[in-house]
mmCIF file of C-alpha atoms in Angstrom:
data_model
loop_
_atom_site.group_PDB
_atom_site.id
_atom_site.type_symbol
_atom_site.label_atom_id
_atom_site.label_comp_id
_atom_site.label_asym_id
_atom_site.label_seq_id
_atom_site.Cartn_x
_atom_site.Cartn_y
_atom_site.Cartn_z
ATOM 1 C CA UNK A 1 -18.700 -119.133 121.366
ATOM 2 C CA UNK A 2 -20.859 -116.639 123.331
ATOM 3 C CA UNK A 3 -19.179 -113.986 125.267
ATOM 4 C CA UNK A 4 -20.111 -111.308 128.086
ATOM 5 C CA UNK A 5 -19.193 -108.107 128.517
ATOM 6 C CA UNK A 6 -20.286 -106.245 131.884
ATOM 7 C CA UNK A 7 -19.921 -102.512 131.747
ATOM 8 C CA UNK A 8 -18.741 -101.423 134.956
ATOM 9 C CA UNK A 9 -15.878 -103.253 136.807
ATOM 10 C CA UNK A 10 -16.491 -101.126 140.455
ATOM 11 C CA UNK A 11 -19.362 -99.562 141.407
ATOM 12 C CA UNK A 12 -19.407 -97.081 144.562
ATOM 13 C CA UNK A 13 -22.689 -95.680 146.136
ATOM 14 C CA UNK A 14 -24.894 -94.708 149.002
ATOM 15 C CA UNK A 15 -27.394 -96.563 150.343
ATOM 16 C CA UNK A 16 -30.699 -95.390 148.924
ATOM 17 C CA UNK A 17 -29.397 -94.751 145.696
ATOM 18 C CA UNK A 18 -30.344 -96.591 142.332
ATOM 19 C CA UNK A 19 -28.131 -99.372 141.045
ATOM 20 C CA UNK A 20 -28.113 -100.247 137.644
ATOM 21 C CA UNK A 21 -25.462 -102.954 136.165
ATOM 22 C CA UNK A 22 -24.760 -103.356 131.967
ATOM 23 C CA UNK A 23 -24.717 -106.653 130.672
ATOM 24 C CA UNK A 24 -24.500 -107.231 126.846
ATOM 25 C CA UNK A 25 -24.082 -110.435 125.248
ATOM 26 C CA UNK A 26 -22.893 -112.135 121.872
ATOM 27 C CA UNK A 27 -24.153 -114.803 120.658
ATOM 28 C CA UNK A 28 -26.653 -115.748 117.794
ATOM 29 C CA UNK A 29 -29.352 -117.758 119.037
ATOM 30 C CA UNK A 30 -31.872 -118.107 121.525
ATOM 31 C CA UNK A 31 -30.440 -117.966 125.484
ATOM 32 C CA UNK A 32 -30.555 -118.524 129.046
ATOM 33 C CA UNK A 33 -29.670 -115.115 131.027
ATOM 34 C CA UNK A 34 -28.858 -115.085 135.216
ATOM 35 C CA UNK A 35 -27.381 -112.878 137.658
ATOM 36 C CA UNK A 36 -25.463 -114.441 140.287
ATOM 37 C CA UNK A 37 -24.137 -112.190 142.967
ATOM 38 C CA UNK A 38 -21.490 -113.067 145.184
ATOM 39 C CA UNK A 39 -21.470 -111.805 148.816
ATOM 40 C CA UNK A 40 -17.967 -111.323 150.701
ATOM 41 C CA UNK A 41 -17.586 -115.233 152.295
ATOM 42 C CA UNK A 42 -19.954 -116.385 150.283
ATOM 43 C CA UNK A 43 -20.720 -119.254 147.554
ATOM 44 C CA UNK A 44 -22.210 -117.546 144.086
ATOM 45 C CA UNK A 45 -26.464 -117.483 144.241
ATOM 46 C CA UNK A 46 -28.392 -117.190 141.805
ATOM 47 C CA UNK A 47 -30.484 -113.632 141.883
ATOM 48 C CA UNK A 48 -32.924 -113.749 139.086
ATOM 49 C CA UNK A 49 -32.889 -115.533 135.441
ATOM 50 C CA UNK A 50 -35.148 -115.010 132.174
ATOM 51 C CA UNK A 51 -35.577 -117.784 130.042
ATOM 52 C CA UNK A 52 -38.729 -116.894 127.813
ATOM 53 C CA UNK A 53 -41.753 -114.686 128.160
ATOM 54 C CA UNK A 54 -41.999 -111.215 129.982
ATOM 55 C CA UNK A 55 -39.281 -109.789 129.208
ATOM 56 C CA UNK A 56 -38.984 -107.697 133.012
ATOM 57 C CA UNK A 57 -37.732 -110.420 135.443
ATOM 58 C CA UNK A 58 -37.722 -109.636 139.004
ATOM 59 C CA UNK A 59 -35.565 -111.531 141.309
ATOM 60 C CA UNK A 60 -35.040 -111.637 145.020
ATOM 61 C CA UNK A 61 -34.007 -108.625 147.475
ATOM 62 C CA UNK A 62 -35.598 -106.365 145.231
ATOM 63 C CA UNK A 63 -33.670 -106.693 141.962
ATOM 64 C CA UNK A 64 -35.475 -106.772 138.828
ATOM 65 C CA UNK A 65 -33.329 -107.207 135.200
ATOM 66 C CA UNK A 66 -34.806 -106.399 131.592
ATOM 67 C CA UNK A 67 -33.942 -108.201 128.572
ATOM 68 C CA UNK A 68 -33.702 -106.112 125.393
ATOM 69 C CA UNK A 69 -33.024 -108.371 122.478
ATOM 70 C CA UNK A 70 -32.512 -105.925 119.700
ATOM 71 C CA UNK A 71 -29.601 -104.779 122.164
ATOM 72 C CA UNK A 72 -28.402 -108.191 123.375
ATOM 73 C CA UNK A 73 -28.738 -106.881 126.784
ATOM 74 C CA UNK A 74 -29.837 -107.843 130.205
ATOM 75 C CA UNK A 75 -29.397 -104.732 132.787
ATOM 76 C CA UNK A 76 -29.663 -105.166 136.091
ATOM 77 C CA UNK A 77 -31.589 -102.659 138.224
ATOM 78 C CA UNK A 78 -32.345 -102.124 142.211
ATOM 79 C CA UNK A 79 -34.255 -98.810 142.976
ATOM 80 C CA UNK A 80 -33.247 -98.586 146.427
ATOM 81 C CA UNK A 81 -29.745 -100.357 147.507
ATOM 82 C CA UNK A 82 -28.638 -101.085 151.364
ATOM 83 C CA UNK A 83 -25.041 -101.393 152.744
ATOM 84 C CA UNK A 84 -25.997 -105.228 152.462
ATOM 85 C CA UNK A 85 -26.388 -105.279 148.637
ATOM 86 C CA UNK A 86 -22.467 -104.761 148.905
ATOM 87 C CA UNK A 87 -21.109 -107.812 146.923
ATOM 88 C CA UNK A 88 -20.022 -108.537 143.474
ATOM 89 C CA UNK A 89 -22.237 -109.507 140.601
ATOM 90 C CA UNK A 90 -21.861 -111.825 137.884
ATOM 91 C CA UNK A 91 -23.624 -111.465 134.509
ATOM 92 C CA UNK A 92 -24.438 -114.796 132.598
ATOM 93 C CA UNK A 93 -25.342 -116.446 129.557
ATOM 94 C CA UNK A 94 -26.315 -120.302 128.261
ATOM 95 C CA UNK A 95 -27.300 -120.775 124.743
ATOM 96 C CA UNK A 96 -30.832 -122.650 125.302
ATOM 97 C CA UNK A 97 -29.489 -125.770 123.941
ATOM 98 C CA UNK A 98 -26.665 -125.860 125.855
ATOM 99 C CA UNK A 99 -25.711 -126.214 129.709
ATOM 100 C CA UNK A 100 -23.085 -124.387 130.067
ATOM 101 C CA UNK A 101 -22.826 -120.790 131.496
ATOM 102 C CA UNK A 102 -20.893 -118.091 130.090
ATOM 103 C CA UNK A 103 -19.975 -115.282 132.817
ATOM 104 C CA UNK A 104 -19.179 -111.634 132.300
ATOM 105 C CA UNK A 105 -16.177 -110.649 134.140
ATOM 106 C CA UNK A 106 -18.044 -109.333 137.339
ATOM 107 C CA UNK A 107 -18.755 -105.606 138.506
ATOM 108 C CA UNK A 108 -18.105 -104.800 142.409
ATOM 109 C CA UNK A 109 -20.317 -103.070 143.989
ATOM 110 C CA UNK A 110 -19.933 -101.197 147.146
ATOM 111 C CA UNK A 111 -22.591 -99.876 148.773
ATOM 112 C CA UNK A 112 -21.493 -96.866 151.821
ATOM 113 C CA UNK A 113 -24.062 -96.623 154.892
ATOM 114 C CA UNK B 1 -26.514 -132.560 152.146
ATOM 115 C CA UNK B 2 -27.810 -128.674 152.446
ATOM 116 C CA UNK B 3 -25.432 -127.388 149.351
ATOM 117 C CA UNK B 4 -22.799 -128.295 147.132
ATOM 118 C CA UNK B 5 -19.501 -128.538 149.588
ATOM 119 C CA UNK B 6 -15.836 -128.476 148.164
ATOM 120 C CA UNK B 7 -12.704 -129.451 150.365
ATOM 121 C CA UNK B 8 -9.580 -128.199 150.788
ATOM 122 C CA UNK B 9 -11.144 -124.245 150.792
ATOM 123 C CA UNK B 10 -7.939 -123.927 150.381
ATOM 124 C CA UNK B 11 -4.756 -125.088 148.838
ATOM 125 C CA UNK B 12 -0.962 -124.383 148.554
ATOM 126 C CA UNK B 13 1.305 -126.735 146.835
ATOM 127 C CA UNK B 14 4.634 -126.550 144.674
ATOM 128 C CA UNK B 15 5.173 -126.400 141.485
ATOM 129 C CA UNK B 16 4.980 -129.958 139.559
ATOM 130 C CA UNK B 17 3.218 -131.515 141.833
ATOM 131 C CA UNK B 18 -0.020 -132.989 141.904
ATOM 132 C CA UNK B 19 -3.068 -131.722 143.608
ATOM 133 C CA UNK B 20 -7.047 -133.229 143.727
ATOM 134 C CA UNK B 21 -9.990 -130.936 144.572
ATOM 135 C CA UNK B 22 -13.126 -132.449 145.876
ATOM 136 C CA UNK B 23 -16.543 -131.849 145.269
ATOM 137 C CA UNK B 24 -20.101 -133.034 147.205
ATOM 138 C CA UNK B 25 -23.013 -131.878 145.059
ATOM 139 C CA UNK B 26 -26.289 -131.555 146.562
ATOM 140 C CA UNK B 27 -27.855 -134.697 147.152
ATOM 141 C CA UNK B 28 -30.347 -136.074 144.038
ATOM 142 C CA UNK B 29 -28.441 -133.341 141.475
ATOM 143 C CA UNK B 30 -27.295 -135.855 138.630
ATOM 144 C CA UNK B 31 -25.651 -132.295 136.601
ATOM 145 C CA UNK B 32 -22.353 -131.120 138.002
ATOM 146 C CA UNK B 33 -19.789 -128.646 136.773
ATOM 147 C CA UNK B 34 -16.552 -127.468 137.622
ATOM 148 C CA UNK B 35 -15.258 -123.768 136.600
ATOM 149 C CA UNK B 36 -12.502 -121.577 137.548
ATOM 150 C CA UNK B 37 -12.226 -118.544 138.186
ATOM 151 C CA UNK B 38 -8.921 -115.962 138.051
ATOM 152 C CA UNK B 39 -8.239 -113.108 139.708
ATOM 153 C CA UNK B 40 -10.278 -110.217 138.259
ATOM 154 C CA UNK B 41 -12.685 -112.641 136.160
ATOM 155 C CA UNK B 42 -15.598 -115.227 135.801
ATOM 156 C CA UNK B 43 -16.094 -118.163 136.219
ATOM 157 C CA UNK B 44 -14.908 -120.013 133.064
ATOM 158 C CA UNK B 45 -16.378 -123.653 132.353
ATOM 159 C CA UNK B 46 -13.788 -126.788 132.617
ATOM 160 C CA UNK B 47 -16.453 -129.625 132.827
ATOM 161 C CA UNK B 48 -19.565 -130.910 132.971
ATOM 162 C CA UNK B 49 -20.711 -134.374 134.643
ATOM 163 C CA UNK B 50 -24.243 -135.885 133.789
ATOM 164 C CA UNK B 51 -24.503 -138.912 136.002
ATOM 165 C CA UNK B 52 -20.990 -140.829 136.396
ATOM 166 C CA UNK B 53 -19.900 -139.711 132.536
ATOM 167 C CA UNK B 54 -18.329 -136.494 131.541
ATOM 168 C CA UNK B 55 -20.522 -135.248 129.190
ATOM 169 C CA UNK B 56 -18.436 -132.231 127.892
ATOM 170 C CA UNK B 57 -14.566 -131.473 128.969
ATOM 171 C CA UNK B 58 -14.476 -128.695 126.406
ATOM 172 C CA UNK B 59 -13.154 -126.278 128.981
ATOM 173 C CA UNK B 60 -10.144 -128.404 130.189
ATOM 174 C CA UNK B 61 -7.408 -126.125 129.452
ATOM 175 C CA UNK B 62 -4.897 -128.960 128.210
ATOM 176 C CA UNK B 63 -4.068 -133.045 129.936
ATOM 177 C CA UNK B 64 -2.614 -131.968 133.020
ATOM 178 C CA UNK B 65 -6.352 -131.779 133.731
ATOM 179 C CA UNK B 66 -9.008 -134.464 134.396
ATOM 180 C CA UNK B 67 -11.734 -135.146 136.607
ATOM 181 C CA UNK B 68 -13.925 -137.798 137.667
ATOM 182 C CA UNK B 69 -17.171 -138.688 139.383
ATOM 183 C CA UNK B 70 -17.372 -142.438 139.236
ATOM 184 C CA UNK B 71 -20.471 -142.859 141.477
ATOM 185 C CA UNK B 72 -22.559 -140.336 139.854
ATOM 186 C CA UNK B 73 -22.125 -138.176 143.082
ATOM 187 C CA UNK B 74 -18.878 -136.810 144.480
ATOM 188 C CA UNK B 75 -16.255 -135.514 142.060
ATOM 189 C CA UNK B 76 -12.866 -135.214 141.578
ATOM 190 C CA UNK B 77 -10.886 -132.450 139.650
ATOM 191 C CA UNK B 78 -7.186 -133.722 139.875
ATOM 192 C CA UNK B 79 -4.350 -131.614 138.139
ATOM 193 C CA UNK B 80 -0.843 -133.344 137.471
ATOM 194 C CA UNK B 81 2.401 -130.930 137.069
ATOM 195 C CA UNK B 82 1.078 -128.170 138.543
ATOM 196 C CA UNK B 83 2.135 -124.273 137.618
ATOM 197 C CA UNK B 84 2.030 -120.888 138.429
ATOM 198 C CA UNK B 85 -0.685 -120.087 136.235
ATOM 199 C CA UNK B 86 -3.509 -122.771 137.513
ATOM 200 C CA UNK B 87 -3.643 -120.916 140.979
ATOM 201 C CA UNK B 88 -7.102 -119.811 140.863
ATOM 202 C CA UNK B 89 -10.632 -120.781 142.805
ATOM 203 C CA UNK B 90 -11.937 -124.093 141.037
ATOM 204 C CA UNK B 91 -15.605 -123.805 141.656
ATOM 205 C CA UNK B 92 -17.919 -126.274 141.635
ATOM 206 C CA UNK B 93 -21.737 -126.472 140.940
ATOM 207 C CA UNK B 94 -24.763 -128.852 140.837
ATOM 208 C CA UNK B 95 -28.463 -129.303 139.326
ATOM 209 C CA UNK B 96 -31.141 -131.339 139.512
ATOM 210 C CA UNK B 97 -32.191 -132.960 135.832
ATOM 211 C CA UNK B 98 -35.630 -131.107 135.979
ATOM 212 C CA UNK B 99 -33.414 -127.438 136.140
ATOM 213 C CA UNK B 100 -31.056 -125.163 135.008
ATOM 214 C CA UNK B 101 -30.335 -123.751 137.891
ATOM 215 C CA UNK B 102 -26.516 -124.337 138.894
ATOM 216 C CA UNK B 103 -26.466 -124.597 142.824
ATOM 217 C CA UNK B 104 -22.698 -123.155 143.111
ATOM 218 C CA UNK B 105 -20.345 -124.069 146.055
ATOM 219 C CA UNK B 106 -17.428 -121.612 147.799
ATOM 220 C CA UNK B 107 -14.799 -123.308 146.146
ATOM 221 C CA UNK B 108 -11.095 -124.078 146.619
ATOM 222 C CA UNK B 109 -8.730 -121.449 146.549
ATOM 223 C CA UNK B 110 -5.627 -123.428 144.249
ATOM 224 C CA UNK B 111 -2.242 -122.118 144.985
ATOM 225 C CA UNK B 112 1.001 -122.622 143.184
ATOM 226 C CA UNK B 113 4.379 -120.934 144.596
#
């Protein structure tokens, strides 16, 4: 069974700053990677997602996530974060053959005006 | 309808007894999950619907779980003998057979005093 391990369990910054969230995976074969991010109120949406190809994926509201195989990682990076990006984010995995998503434990962010 | 929608948002109910959470998936979406999620965690995966049949309850933590969908559309996740420990947000999330993309609703906050 895959598993997820997200670095950082609270994250506290000003707007402006530069986010970036860990993500590292286990598992053997070929996956699936997504974001999900969680407002406060909110249902879970989906942010970005790689499946194959370049391995820089850029998502909405500015967030962009590499894959790094060789380091069975997926980091999630914003340049520029607003008071709005305040939410929590949830790191996943699907083995390509599969359906079903594996999800890191979640890393609040909070994001001071 | 416009997303995947999940009644009671919330529920409290006493130990042993017996509790059903419902789920509408987005309209056409023949894939449909439920997770849970504890305090402090993911999501974790219970089961996964394609069409009317459960094609993997892998994640149903013992038999005091089960759920149904015997249209193909709405869903049922019922829990018999309930206890302290299932209190947690049952989530529940769609997709269309052409994606992988889990459409995710806000879930039902499950209580047990």
């Amino acid at each position: 069974a895959q598993s997820v391990s997200q670095h950082n369990h609270h994250v506290i910054l000003s707007e402006a700053a530069s986010l970036e969230l860990g993500c590292n995976y286990s598992y053997g074969g070929t996956v699936n990677l997504f974001w999900y991010v969680q407002y406060p109120g909110q249902h879970l949406q989906l942010l970005l997602k790689y499946f194959s190809g370049d391995p820089l994926v850029k998502g909405i509201k500015g967030f962009e996530a590499e894959f790094i195989k060789s380091k069975f990682s997926f980091n999630l990076r914003k340049p520029s974060v607003q008071w709005s990006d305040t939410a929590e984010y949830f790191c996943a995995v699907e083995p390509s053959n599969d359906y079903k998503l594996s999800f890191g434990a979640g890393t609040t962010v909070t994001v001071r005006a | 309808g416009a997303g995947v929608s999940q009644t009671p948002s919330n529920k409290v109910t006493e130990k042993g007894k017996y509790v059903e959470l419902r789920c509408d998936p987005i309209s056409g979406h023949t894939a449909l999950y439920w997770y849970r999620q504890s305090l402090g965690q993911g999501p974790e995966f219970l089961i996964y619907f394609q069409g009317t049949g459960a094609a993997d309850d892998s994640g149903l933590p013992n038999d005091r779980f089960f759920a149904v969908r015997p249209e193909g559309s709405v869903s049922t996740l019922k829990i018999q003998r309930t206890e302290r420990g299932d209190s947690a947000v049952y989530l529940c999330a769609s997709s269309s057979i052409d994606s992988t993309e889990a459409f995710f609703g806000q879930g039902t906050r499950l209580t047990v005093v």
